[in-house]
Coordinates of C-alpha atoms in Angstrom, one line a residue:
M785 CA 95.7 233.2 77.0
P786 CA 91.9 232.8 76.7
V787 CA 90.0 235.5 74.9
S788 CA 86.6 236.6 76.1
S789 CA 83.6 237.3 73.8
D790 CA 84.4 241.0 73.7
G791 CA 88.1 240.5 72.9
V792 CA 89.6 240.9 76.3
L793 CA 92.6 238.7 77.2
S794 CA 92.3 236.5 80.3
P795 CA 95.3 235.6 82.5
L796 CA 97.9 233.2 81.1
A797 CA 96.5 229.6 81.1
H798 CA 99.4 227.7 79.7
L799 CA 103.1 228.2 78.9
Y800 CA 105.4 225.9 76.9
E801 CA 109.2 226.4 77.1
P802 CA 111.3 224.3 74.7
P803 CA 114.2 222.4 76.2
R804 CA 117.5 224.1 75.9
E805 CA 121.1 223.1 76.7
S806 CA 122.2 226.4 78.2
K807 CA 120.8 229.6 79.6
I808 CA 120.1 232.3 77.1
S809 CA 122.1 235.5 77.6
S810 CA 120.3 238.8 77.8
E811 CA 123.1 240.5 75.9
R812 CA 122.6 241.0 72.2
A813 CA 125.1 239.4 69.8
G814 CA 126.0 242.7 68.0
G815 CA 124.0 244.8 65.7
R816 CA 123.9 242.7 62.5
A817 CA 122.1 243.7 59.3
H818 CA 118.9 241.7 58.5
S819 CA 120.5 240.4 55.3
E820 CA 123.8 239.1 56.9
N821 CA 123.8 235.4 56.7
D822 CA 127.5 234.3 56.9
A823 CA 128.5 231.2 58.9
E824 CA 129.1 233.1 62.1
T825 CA 125.8 234.9 62.0
A826 CA 123.9 231.7 61.3
K827 CA 125.6 230.1 64.2
L828 CA 124.5 232.9 66.6
R829 CA 121.0 232.7 65.3
Q830 CA 120.9 229.0 66.0
A831 CA 122.6 228.9 69.4
H832 CA 119.3 228.3 71.1
P833 CA 115.7 227.3 70.4
H834 CA 113.9 230.2 68.6
T835 CA 110.2 229.6 68.1
H836 CA 109.5 232.3 65.5
S837 CA 105.7 231.7 64.9
I838 CA 102.8 229.3 65.6
V839 CA 99.7 228.5 63.7
L840 CA 96.7 226.1 64.2
D841 CA 95.9 223.8 61.4
P842 CA 93.0 225.3 59.4
M843 CA 91.2 222.0 58.9
Y844 CA 90.5 221.0 62.5
G845 CA 92.0 223.9 64.6
R846 CA 93.4 221.3 67.0
L847 CA 97.0 220.9 65.9
A848 CA 99.5 223.7 66.2
F849 CA 102.8 224.0 64.3
A850 CA 105.7 226.2 65.4
P851 CA 108.7 226.7 63.2
D852 CA 111.8 226.8 65.4
L853 CA 114.4 228.9 63.6
G854 CA 117.2 227.9 66.0
M855 CA 116.7 224.1 65.8
D856 CA 115.7 223.7 62.1
I857 CA 112.5 221.9 63.1
I858 CA 108.8 222.5 63.2
R859 CA 107.4 221.6 66.5
Q860 CA 104.0 219.8 66.7
F861 CA 101.4 220.4 69.4
V862 CA 97.9 219.1 70.1
Y863 CA 95.5 221.6 71.5
T864 CA 93.4 219.7 74.0
D865 CA 90.1 220.4 75.8
D866 CA 91.9 221.5 78.9
R867 CA 93.2 224.5 76.9
R868 CA 96.8 223.2 76.9
L869 CA 99.3 222.7 74.0
H870 CA 100.8 219.2 74.4
A871 CA 104.1 218.9 72.6
V872 CA 104.1 215.9 70.3
G873 CA 107.5 215.7 68.6
S874 CA 108.8 217.7 65.7
V875 CA 109.4 217.6 61.9
P876 CA 112.6 218.6 60.2
A877 CA 112.2 221.9 58.3
G878 CA 113.9 220.6 55.2
L879 CA 116.2 217.9 53.8
K880 CA 118.6 216.2 56.1
H881 CA 122.1 217.8 56.3
S882 CA 120.9 220.8 54.2
G883 CA 121.1 223.3 57.1
P884 CA 121.3 225.8 58.4
L885 CA 117.6 226.3 57.4
G886 CA 116.1 228.7 59.9
P887 CA 112.4 228.0 59.5
R888 CA 110.5 231.3 60.1
Y889 CA 106.8 231.1 59.1
I890 CA 104.4 228.4 58.1
E891 CA 101.3 229.0 55.9
F892 CA 98.7 226.5 54.9
H893 CA 97.1 226.6 51.4
L894 CA 94.0 228.8 51.7
H895 CA 91.7 226.4 49.8
D896 CA 93.3 223.0 50.1
H897 CA 94.4 222.6 53.7
R898 CA 96.4 219.5 53.0
T899 CA 99.4 221.5 51.8
A900 CA 101.6 223.7 54.0
Y901 CA 104.5 226.0 53.1
V902 CA 107.5 226.9 55.3
V903 CA 109.9 229.7 54.5
N904 CA 113.4 229.0 55.7
E905 CA 115.1 232.3 56.6
L906 CA 118.7 231.2 56.6
A907 CA 118.5 228.8 53.6
S908 CA 116.6 231.3 51.4
S909 CA 114.2 228.5 50.5
I910 CA 110.6 227.2 50.8
S911 CA 109.8 223.7 52.1
V912 CA 106.4 222.3 50.9
F913 CA 104.7 219.8 53.1
N914 CA 101.7 217.4 52.8
F915 CA 99.4 217.5 55.8
N916 CA 98.7 213.9 56.8
I917 CA 95.1 213.8 57.8
T918 CA 95.2 210.2 59.1
I919 CA 98.0 211.0 61.5
A920 CA 96.4 214.2 62.5
R921 CA 93.2 212.4 63.5
E922 CA 95.1 209.8 65.4
L923 CA 96.8 212.5 67.5
M924 CA 93.6 214.3 68.1
D925 CA 91.9 211.1 69.3
T926 CA 94.7 210.2 71.6
P927 CA 94.1 210.9 75.3
P928 CA 96.4 213.7 76.6
E929 CA 98.1 211.3 79.1
Q930 CA 99.1 209.1 76.2
L931 CA 100.4 211.7 73.8
D932 CA 104.1 211.3 74.9
S933 CA 104.0 207.9 73.1
K934 CA 103.1 209.6 69.8
K935 CA 106.2 211.8 69.4
D936 CA 107.3 209.9 66.3
R937 CA 104.0 210.5 64.5
Q938 CA 104.7 213.4 62.1
C939 CA 101.7 215.2 60.5
L940 CA 103.8 217.0 58.0
E941 CA 105.6 215.2 55.1
L942 CA 108.2 217.0 53.1
I943 CA 107.5 216.9 49.3
Q944 CA 109.5 219.8 47.9
T945 CA 112.2 222.4 48.5
I946 CA 112.6 225.4 46.2
S947 CA 115.0 228.4 46.4
T948 CA 113.7 232.0 46.7
I949 CA 116.7 233.7 45.1
P950 CA 118.5 233.4 41.7
E951 CA 121.1 230.6 41.6
A952 CA 124.0 233.1 41.2
F953 CA 123.1 235.2 44.3
P954 CA 125.0 234.1 47.4
V955 CA 122.8 232.7 50.2
S956 CA 125.2 234.4 52.7
M957 CA 123.9 237.8 51.5
N958 CA 120.2 237.1 52.0
T959 CA 117.7 236.1 54.5
C960 CA 114.0 235.4 53.9
G961 CA 111.2 237.4 55.7
R962 CA 107.6 236.6 55.1
I963 CA 105.7 233.9 53.2
A964 CA 102.1 234.5 52.1
M965 CA 99.5 233.2 49.6
H966 CA 97.5 235.2 47.2
P967 CA 93.7 235.1 48.0
S968 CA 93.1 233.1 44.8
G969 CA 95.4 230.3 46.1
R970 CA 97.3 230.3 42.8
W971 CA 100.4 232.1 43.9
V972 CA 102.8 231.9 46.9
L973 CA 105.1 234.8 47.7
A974 CA 108.3 235.0 49.7
S975 CA 110.4 238.1 50.5
N976 CA 114.2 238.3 50.3
R977 CA 116.1 240.6 52.6
G978 CA 119.4 241.3 50.9
H979 CA 118.4 240.6 47.4
D980 CA 115.5 243.0 48.3
S981 CA 112.9 241.3 46.2
I982 CA 109.8 239.2 46.4
A983 CA 109.7 235.8 44.7
I984 CA 106.4 234.7 43.2
F985 CA 105.7 231.0 42.8
Q986 CA 102.8 229.3 41.0
T987 CA 100.9 226.5 42.8
H988 CA 99.9 223.3 40.9
S989 CA 96.8 221.6 42.0
S990 CA 97.6 218.4 40.0
Q991 CA 100.9 218.0 41.9
H992 CA 99.7 218.5 45.5
F993 CA 100.0 222.3 45.1
M994 CA 103.8 222.1 44.8
L995 CA 105.5 225.3 43.5
S996 CA 107.3 226.4 40.4
A997 CA 109.2 229.8 40.1
S998 CA 107.1 232.4 38.2
S999 CA 108.7 235.8 38.7
L1000 CA 110.8 238.0 40.9
F1001 CA 110.5 241.8 41.5
H1002 CA 112.5 244.5 43.3
T1003 CA 110.6 246.0 46.3
R1004 CA 111.8 249.6 45.7
G1005 CA 113.5 249.6 49.0
E1006 CA 115.7 247.5 51.3
T1007 CA 114.8 244.6 53.6
P1008 CA 111.2 243.7 52.7
R1009 CA 110.3 242.4 56.1
H1010 CA 106.5 242.1 55.6
Y1011 CA 103.9 242.6 52.9
Q1012 CA 100.1 242.2 52.5
F1013 CA 97.5 242.0 49.8
D1014 CA 94.4 244.2 49.9
K1015 CA 91.1 242.4 50.1
S1016 CA 90.7 242.2 46.3
G1017 CA 94.2 240.7 45.8
E1018 CA 94.9 243.4 43.2
F1019 CA 97.3 245.5 45.3
L1020 CA 100.3 244.5 47.3
F1021 CA 101.8 246.7 50.1
V1022 CA 105.5 246.0 50.9
A1023 CA 107.2 247.2 54.1
N1024 CA 110.9 247.9 53.4
Q1025 CA 112.3 248.1 56.9
D1026 CA 115.7 249.5 56.3
T1027 CA 114.7 252.3 53.9
D1028 CA 111.7 253.5 55.9
N1029 CA 109.2 253.1 53.2
V1030 CA 106.1 251.1 52.2
S1031 CA 105.8 250.6 48.4
V1032 CA 102.6 249.7 46.6
F1033 CA 102.4 247.3 43.6
R1034 CA 99.6 246.1 41.3
F1035 CA 99.5 242.4 41.2
N1036 CA 98.4 240.6 37.9
Q1037 CA 96.4 237.6 39.1
A1038 CA 96.5 236.0 35.6
T1039 CA 100.3 236.1 35.1
G1040 CA 101.7 236.2 38.7
T1041 CA 103.7 239.4 38.2
A1042 CA 103.8 242.7 40.1
E1043 CA 104.2 246.2 38.7
F1044 CA 105.2 249.2 40.8
T1045 CA 102.4 251.8 41.0
S1046 CA 104.9 254.7 41.7
H1047 CA 103.4 255.1 45.1
S1048 CA 105.7 254.9 48.1
Y1049 CA 105.1 256.1 51.6
K1050 CA 107.5 257.2 54.2
V1051 CA 107.1 255.0 57.4
K1052 CA 109.8 254.7 60.0
S1053 CA 111.2 251.2 60.1
P1054 CA 108.0 249.4 59.0
N1055 CA 107.7 245.9 60.4
F1056 CA 104.2 244.8 59.6
V1057 CA 101.4 245.6 57.2
Q1058 CA 97.7 244.9 58.1
V1059 CA 94.8 245.6 55.7
I1060 CA 91.6 246.2 57.6
T1061 CA 87.9 246.9 56.9
P1062 CA 86.9 250.2 58.5
N1063 CA 84.3 250.1 61.3
V1064 CA 81.1 251.3 59.6
S1065 CA 78.7 249.9 62.2
G1066 CA 79.1 252.7 64.7
Q1067 CA 79.9 250.2 67.4
Y1068 CA 83.1 250.8 69.3
F1069 CA 85.0 249.0 72.1
D1070 CA 83.6 249.8 75.5
M1071 CA 86.7 251.1 77.4
S1072 CA 84.7 251.1 80.7
R1073 CA 84.9 247.3 80.7
L1074 CA 88.6 247.2 81.1

């Protein structure tokens, strides 16, 4: 959907529907807890394609990557001048035969855009990828009518997989939520729903920004679905969906640890946290233009 200069959405310009083997039922498969991850639940979650998110690469803004939770893949697209997303194959979300993985979100390193991180909801793991610039340029330079011949050209190369939960904690009792990077680029965080924690990993610039486990902290609530740093990177706001609260932590940027501030706010089933800068210019959206 194109966006005008004043933020108004234009009519739908392009729609991509992934191929599927059967029609999706409109009926829900039961009310399961967010942390349930037994074999039956995982099978239901992966009965159909389930594109959970999509991001444009931060280097060129021409390649889009969409983790498909249902198919254990990351779909590749090329954004062309005709404002269309052309599907160009896919990349496995992790090691072969290690599923179910359930890729949920993808985040590129904030400062070195050659590294990407994918959080796997069903495997309680993070997959680290190298962004291949050479292949990316090849796809961008390919005429749209020839892109079908490039489906085997993968821009993301798996270089690491690392768990988000302690080894003794059952994967069947946990699912991952969000993945995010600290503004400094030194730390990557992933939330665990079931273990009710956030895992903190250190990035290593000498090793393609791969990860090592740094610390783990309880979120002072259940099912941390989302979290966000403030603009300074000093405070972390965690939305605990199933205990109806948002907890605030102080983040130590030197050690990669988080300390509870004793501040927690009652919010009904919080799903998302967004930190914004208040409008101080006095300019507001013109409703008459709608």
